[in-house]
Short mmCIF file of C-alpha atoms and ligand atoms in Angstrom, two decimals:
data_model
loop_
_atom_site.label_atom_id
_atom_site.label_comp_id
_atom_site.label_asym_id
_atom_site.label_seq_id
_atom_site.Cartn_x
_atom_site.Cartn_y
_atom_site.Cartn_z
CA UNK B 1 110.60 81.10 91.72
CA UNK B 2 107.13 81.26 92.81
CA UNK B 3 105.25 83.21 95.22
CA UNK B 4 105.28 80.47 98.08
CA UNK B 5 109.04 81.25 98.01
CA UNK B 6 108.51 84.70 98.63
CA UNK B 7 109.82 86.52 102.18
CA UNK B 8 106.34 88.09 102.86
CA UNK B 9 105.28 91.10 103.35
CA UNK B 10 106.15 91.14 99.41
CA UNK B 11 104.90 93.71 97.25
CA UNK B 12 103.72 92.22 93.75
CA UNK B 13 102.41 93.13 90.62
CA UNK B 14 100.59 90.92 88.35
CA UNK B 15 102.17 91.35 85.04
CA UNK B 16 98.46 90.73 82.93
CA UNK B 17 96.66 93.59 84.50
CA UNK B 18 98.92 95.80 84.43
CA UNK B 19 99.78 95.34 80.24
CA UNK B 20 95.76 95.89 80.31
CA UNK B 21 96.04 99.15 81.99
CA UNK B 22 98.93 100.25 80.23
CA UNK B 23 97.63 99.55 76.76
CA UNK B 24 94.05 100.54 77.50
CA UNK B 25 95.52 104.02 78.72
CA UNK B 26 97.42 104.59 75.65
CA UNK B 27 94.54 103.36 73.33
CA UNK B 28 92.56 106.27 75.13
CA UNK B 29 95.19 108.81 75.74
CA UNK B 30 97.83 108.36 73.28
CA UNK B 31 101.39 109.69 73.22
CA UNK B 32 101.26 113.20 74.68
CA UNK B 33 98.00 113.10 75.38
CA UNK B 34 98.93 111.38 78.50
CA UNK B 35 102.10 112.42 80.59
CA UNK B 36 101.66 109.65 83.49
CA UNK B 37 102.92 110.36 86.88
CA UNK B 38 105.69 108.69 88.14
CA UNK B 39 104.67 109.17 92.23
CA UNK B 40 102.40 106.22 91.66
CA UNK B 41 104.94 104.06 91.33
CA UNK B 42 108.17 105.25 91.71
CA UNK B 43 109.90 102.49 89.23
CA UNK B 44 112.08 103.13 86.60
CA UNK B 45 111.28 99.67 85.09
CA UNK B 46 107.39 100.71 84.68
CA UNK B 47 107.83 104.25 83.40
CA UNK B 48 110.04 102.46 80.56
CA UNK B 49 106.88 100.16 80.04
CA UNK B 50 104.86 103.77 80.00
CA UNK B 51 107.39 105.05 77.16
CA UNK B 52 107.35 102.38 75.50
CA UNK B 53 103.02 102.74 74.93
CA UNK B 54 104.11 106.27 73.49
CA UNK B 55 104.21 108.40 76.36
CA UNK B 56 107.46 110.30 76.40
CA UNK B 57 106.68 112.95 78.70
CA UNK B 58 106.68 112.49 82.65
CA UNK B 59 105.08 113.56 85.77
CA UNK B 60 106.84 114.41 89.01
CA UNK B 61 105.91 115.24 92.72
CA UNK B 62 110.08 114.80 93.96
CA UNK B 63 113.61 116.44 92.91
CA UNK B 64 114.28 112.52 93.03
CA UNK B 65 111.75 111.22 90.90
CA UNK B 66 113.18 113.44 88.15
CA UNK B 67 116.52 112.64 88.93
CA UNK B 68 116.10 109.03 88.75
CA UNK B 69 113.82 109.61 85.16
CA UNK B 70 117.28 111.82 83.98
CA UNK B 71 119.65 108.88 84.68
CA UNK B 72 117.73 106.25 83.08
CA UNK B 73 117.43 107.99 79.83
CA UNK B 74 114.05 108.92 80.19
CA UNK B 75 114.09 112.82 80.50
CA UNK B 76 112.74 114.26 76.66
CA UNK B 77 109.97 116.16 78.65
CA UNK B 78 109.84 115.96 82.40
CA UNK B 79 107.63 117.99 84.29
CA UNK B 80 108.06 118.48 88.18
CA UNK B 81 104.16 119.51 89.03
CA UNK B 82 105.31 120.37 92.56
CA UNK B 83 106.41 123.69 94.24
CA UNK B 84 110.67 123.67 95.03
CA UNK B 85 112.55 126.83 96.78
CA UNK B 86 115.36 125.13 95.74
CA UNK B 87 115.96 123.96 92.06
CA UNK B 88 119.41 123.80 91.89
CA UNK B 89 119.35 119.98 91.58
CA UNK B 90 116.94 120.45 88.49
CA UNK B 91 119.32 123.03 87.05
CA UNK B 92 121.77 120.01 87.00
CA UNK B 93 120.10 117.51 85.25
CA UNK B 94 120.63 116.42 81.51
CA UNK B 95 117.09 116.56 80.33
CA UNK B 96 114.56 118.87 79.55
CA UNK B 97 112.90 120.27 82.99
CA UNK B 98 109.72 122.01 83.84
CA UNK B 99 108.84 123.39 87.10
CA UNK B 100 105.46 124.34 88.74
CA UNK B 101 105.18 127.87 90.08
CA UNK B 102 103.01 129.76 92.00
CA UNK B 103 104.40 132.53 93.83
CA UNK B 104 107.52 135.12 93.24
CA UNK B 105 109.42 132.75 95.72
CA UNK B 106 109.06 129.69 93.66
CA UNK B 107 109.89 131.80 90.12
CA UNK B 108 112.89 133.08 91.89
CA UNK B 109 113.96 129.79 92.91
CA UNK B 110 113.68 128.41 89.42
CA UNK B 111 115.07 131.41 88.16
CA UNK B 112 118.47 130.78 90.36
CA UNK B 113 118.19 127.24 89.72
CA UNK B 114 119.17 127.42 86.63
CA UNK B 115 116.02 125.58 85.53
CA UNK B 116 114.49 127.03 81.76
CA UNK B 117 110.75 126.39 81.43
CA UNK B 118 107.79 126.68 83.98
CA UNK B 119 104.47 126.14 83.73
CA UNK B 120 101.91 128.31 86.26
CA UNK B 121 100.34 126.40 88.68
CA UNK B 122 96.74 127.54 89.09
CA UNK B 123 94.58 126.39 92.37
CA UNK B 124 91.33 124.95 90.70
CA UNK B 125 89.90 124.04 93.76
CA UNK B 126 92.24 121.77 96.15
CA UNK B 127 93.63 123.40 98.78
CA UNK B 128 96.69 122.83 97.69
CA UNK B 129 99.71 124.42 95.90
CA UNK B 130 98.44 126.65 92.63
CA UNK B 131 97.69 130.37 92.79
CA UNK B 132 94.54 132.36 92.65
CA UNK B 133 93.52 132.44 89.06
CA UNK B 134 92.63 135.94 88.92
CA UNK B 135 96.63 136.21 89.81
CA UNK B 136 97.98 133.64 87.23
CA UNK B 137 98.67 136.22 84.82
CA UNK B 138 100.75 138.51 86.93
CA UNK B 139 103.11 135.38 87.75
CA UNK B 140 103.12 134.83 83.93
CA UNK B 141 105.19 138.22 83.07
CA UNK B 142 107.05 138.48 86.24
CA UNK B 143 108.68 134.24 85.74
CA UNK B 144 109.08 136.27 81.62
CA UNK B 145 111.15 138.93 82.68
CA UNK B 146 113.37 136.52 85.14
CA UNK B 147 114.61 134.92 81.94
CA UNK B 148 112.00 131.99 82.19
CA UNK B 149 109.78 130.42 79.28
CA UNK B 150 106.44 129.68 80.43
CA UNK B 151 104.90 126.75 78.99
CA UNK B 152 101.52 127.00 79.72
CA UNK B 153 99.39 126.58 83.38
CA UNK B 154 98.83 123.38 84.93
CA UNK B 155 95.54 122.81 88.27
CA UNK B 156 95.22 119.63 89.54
CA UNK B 157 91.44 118.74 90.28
CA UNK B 158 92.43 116.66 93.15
CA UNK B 159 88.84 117.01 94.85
CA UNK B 160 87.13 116.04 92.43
CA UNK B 161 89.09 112.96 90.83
CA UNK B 162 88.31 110.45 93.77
CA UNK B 163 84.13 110.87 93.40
CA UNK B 164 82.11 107.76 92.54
CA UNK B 165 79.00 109.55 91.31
CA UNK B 166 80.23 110.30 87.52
CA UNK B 167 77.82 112.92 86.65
CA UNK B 168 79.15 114.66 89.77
CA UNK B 169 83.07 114.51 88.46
CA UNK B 170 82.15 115.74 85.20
CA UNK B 171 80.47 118.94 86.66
CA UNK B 172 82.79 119.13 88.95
CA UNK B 173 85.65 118.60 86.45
CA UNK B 174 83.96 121.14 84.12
CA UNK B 175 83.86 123.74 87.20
CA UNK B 176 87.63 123.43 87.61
CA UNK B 177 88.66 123.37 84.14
CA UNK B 178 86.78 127.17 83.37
CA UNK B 179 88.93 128.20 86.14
CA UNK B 180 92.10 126.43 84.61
CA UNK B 181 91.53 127.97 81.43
CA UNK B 182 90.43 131.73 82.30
CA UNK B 183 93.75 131.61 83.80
CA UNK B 184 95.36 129.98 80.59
CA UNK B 185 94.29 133.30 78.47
CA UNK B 186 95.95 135.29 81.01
CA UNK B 187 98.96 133.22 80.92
CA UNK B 188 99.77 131.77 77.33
CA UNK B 189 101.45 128.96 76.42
CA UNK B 190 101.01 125.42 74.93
CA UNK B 191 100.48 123.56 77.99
CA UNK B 192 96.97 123.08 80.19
CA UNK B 193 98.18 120.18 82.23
CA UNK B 194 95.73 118.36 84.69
CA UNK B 195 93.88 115.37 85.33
CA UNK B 196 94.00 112.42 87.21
CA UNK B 197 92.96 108.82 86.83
CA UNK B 198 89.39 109.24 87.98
CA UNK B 199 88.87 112.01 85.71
CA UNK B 200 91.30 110.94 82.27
CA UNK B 201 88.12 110.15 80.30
CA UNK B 202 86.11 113.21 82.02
CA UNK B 203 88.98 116.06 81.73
CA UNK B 204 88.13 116.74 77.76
CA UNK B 205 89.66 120.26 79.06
CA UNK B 206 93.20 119.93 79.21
CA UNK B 207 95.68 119.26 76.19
CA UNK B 208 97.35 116.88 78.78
CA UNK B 209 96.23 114.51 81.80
CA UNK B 210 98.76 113.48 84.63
CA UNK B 211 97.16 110.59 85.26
CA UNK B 212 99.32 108.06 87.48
CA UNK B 213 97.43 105.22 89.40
CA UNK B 214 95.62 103.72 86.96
CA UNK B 215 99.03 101.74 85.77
CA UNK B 216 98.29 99.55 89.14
CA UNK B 217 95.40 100.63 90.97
CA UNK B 218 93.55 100.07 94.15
CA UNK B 219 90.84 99.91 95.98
CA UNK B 220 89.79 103.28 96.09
CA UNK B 221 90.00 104.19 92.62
CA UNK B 222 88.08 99.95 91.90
CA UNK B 223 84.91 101.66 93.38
CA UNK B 224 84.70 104.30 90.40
CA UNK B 225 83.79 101.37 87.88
CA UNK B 226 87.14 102.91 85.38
CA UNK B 227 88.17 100.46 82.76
CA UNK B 228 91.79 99.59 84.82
CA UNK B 229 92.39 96.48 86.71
CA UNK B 230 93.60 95.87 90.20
CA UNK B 231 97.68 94.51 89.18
CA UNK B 232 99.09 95.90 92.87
CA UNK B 233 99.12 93.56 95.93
CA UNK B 234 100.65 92.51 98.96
CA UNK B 235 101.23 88.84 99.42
CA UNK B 236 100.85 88.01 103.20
CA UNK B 237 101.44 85.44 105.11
CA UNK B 238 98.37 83.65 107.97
CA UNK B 239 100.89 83.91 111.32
CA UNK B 240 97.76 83.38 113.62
CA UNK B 241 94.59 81.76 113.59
CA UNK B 242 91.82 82.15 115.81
CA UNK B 243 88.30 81.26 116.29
CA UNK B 244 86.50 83.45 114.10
CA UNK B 245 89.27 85.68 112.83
CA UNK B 246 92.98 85.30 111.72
CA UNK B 247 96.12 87.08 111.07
CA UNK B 248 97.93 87.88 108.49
CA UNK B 249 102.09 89.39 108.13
CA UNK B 250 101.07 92.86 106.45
CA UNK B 251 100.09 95.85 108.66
CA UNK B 252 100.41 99.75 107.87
CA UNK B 253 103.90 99.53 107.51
CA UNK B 254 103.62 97.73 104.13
CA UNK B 255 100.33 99.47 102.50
CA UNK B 256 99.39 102.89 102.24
CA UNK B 257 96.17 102.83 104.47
CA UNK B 258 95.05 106.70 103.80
CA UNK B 259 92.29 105.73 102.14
CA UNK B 260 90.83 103.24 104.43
CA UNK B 261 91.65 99.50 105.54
CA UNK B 262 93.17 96.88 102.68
CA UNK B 263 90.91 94.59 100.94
CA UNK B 264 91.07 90.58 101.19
CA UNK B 265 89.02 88.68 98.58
CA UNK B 266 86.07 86.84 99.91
CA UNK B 267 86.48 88.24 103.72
CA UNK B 268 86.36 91.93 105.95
CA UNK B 269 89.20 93.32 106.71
CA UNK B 270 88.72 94.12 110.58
CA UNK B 271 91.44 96.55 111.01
CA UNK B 272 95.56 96.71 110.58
CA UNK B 273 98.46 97.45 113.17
CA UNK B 274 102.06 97.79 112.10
CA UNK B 275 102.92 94.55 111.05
CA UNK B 276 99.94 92.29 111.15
CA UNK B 277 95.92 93.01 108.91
CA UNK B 278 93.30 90.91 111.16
CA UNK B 279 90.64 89.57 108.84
CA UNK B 280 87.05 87.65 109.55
CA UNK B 281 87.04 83.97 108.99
CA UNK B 282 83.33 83.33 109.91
CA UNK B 283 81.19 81.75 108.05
CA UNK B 284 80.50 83.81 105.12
CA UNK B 285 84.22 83.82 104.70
CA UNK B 286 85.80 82.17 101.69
CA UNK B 287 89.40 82.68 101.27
CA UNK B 288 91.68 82.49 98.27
CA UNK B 289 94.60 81.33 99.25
CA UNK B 290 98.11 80.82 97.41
CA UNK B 291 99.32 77.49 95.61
CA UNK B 292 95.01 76.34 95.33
CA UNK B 293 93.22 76.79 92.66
CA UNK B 294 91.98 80.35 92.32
CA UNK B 295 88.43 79.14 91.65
CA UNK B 296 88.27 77.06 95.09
CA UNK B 297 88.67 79.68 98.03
CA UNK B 298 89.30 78.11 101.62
CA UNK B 299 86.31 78.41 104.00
CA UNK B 300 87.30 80.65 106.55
CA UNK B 301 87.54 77.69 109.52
CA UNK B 302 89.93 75.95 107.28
CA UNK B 303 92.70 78.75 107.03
CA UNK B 304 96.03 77.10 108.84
CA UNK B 305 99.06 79.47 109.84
CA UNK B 306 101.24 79.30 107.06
CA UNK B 307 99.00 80.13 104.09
CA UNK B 308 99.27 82.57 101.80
CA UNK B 309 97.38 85.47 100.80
CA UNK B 310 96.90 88.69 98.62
CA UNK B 311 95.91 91.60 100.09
CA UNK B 312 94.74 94.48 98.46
CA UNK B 313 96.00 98.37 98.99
CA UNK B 314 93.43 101.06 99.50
CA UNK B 315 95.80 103.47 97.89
CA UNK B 316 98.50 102.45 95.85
CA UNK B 317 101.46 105.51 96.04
CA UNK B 318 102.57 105.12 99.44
CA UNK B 319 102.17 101.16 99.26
CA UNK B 320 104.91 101.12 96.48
CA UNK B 321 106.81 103.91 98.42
CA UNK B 322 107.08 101.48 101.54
CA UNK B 323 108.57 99.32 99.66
CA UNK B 324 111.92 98.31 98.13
CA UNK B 325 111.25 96.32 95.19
CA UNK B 326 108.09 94.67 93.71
CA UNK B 327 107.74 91.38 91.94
CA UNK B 328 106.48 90.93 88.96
CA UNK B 329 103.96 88.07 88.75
CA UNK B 330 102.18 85.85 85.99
CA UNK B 331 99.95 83.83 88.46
CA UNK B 332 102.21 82.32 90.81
CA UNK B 333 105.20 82.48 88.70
CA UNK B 334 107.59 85.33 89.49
CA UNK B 335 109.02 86.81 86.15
CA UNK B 336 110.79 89.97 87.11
CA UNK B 337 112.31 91.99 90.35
CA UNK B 338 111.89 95.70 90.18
CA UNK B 339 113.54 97.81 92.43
CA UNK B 340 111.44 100.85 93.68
CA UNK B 341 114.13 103.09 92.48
CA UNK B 342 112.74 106.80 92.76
CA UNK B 343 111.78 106.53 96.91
CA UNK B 344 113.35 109.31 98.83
CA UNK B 345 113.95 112.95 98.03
C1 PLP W 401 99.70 117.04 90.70
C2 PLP W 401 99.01 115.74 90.50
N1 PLP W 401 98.59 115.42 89.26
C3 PLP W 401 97.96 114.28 89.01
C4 PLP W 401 97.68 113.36 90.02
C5 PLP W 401 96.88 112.17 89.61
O1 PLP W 401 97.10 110.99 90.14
P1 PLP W 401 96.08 109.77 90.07
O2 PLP W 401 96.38 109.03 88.85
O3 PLP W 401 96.40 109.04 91.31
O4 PLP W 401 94.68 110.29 90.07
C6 PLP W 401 98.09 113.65 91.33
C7 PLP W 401 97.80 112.71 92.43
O5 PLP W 401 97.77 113.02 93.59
C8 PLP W 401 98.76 114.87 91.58
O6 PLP W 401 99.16 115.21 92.81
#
């Protein structure tokens, strides 16, 4: 099959970029070094590519994430970096389970769960989940005496891993990372666990980085210059044309638009509704369209409804969450169908 065949909206992933970001990872972060996080993706089929480069260990944001990661084999060293008040589905599973913490509530919950190992989640800056670090300590003994073994802390510098200036998300990284380690002295362990894609090369800090998006990409994190290449699309189809501007079958119900409007090679992306992304075909426009040759884009005045096109996520976790499966591509040929197996709760 190829991709004119495709029902569009279709998700796709182009099989080249992604080995490159994959192997590049794991030639930078090997084995443990890297624990990548499944939210990115939410496919079973790519964290087995992401084991198979060495990393055996897994990231979680979702009870159903690890679930899905314990069912497919996959579960040596899962880590659920995410608060739950109830745990009793992680008590369950047949693999070996970590849980953030940050409160008495949360080491109760664990505690009752039935879940073993924890790691102290330590707020490093993003208003987020995490605990004071003057308090990470205190949380330490009290998830001890509930039975629980603490592996170590873990402070996500969210803020910080989405900057473009680099000199900025070092210092910035650098900032967070004292915090994250006062609080490891306080709190023991093996484990500082942090990171993201904008900072895996930067965080120098933590014995492990939770990196996730670079395995795809998207716009957002393409500004920042990072080694990883673009492999996540959406292949549209051109439903309307009009003078100056046309329209394509892929609005905000098919791409994660949080951080900002999709991109469309060799045009401006004027602005998305739920199931159409209206797009300048002016003169400057020059428009790569499916089934040409790559190197001979369409001028914008010759786009006809019924073309094809890729369009390119601002933010690639809830693109692949909107979706059910994603097809793997090696230029137009499709090579693989991968359900988006770890959606839901
Ligand atoms: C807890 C946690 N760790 C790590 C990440 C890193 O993800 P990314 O690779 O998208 O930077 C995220 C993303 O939001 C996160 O929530």
């Amino acid at each position: 099959m190829t991709t004119l065949e495709l029902t569009t909206p279709a998700l796709l992933v182009d099989a080249r970029a992604l080995q490159h970001n994959l192997a590049t990872m794991a030639a930078a972060l090997p084995g443990a070094r890297l624990r990548p996080h499944v939210k990115a993706h939410k496919c079973v089929a790519l964290a087995r590519l992401q084991a198979a480069q060495g990393h055996r260990g897994f990231t979680c944001a979702t009870i159903r994430e690890m679930e899905g990661l314990a069912a497919a084999g996959l579960g040596d060293d899962l880590l659920l970096a995410n608060e739950v008040l109830d745990a009793t589905r992680l008590g369950r599973l047949d693999a070996r389970v970590t849980v953030a913490v940050d409160s008495p509530e949360t080491i109760a919950a664990a505690a009752r769960g039935g879940v073993r190992e924890v790691l102290i989640d330590v707020n490093v800056g993003l208003p987020r989940c995490g605990c004071a670090p003057a308090d990470a300590g205190r949380l330490a003994d009290l998830a001890r005496r509930s039975g629980l073994g603490v592996r170590g802390v873990m402070g996500y510098e969210g803020h910080v891993v989405g900057l473009d200036d680099r000199a900025l998300r070092v210092a910035k990284t650098a900032e967070s990372m004292e915090l994250l380690r006062a609080a490891h002295r306080e709190v023991g362990g093996e484990l500082v666990s942090a990171g993201g894609t904008g900072t895996y090369d930067v965080n120098t800090w933590a014995t492990e980085i939770q990196a996730g998006s670079y395995a795809l990409m998207d716009t957002a994190y393409a500004r920042l210059g990072l080694p990883f290449r673009q492999a996540l699309s959406v292949l549209a189809t051109v439903i309307s044309v009009s003078a100056g501007y046309a329209v394509a079958d892929c609005g905000l119900k098919a791409l994660g638009m949080d951080h900002g409007n999709p991109a469309i090679a060799g045009t401006k992306v004027w602005f998305c509704s739920d199931e159409h992304v209206t797009f300048g075909t002016g003169d400057e426009a020059a428009i790569a369209v499916e089934g040409e040759a790559p190197d001979a884009p369409k001028d914008g005045s010759a786009l006809r409804a019924g073309d094809r096109i890729r369009v390119w996520p601002a933010h690639v976790d809830p693109t692949m969450a909107y979706h059910e499966r994603a097809l793997v591509v090696s230029g137009p040929q499709v090579v693989e169908t991968w359900p988006i197996d770890l959606r839901g709760w």
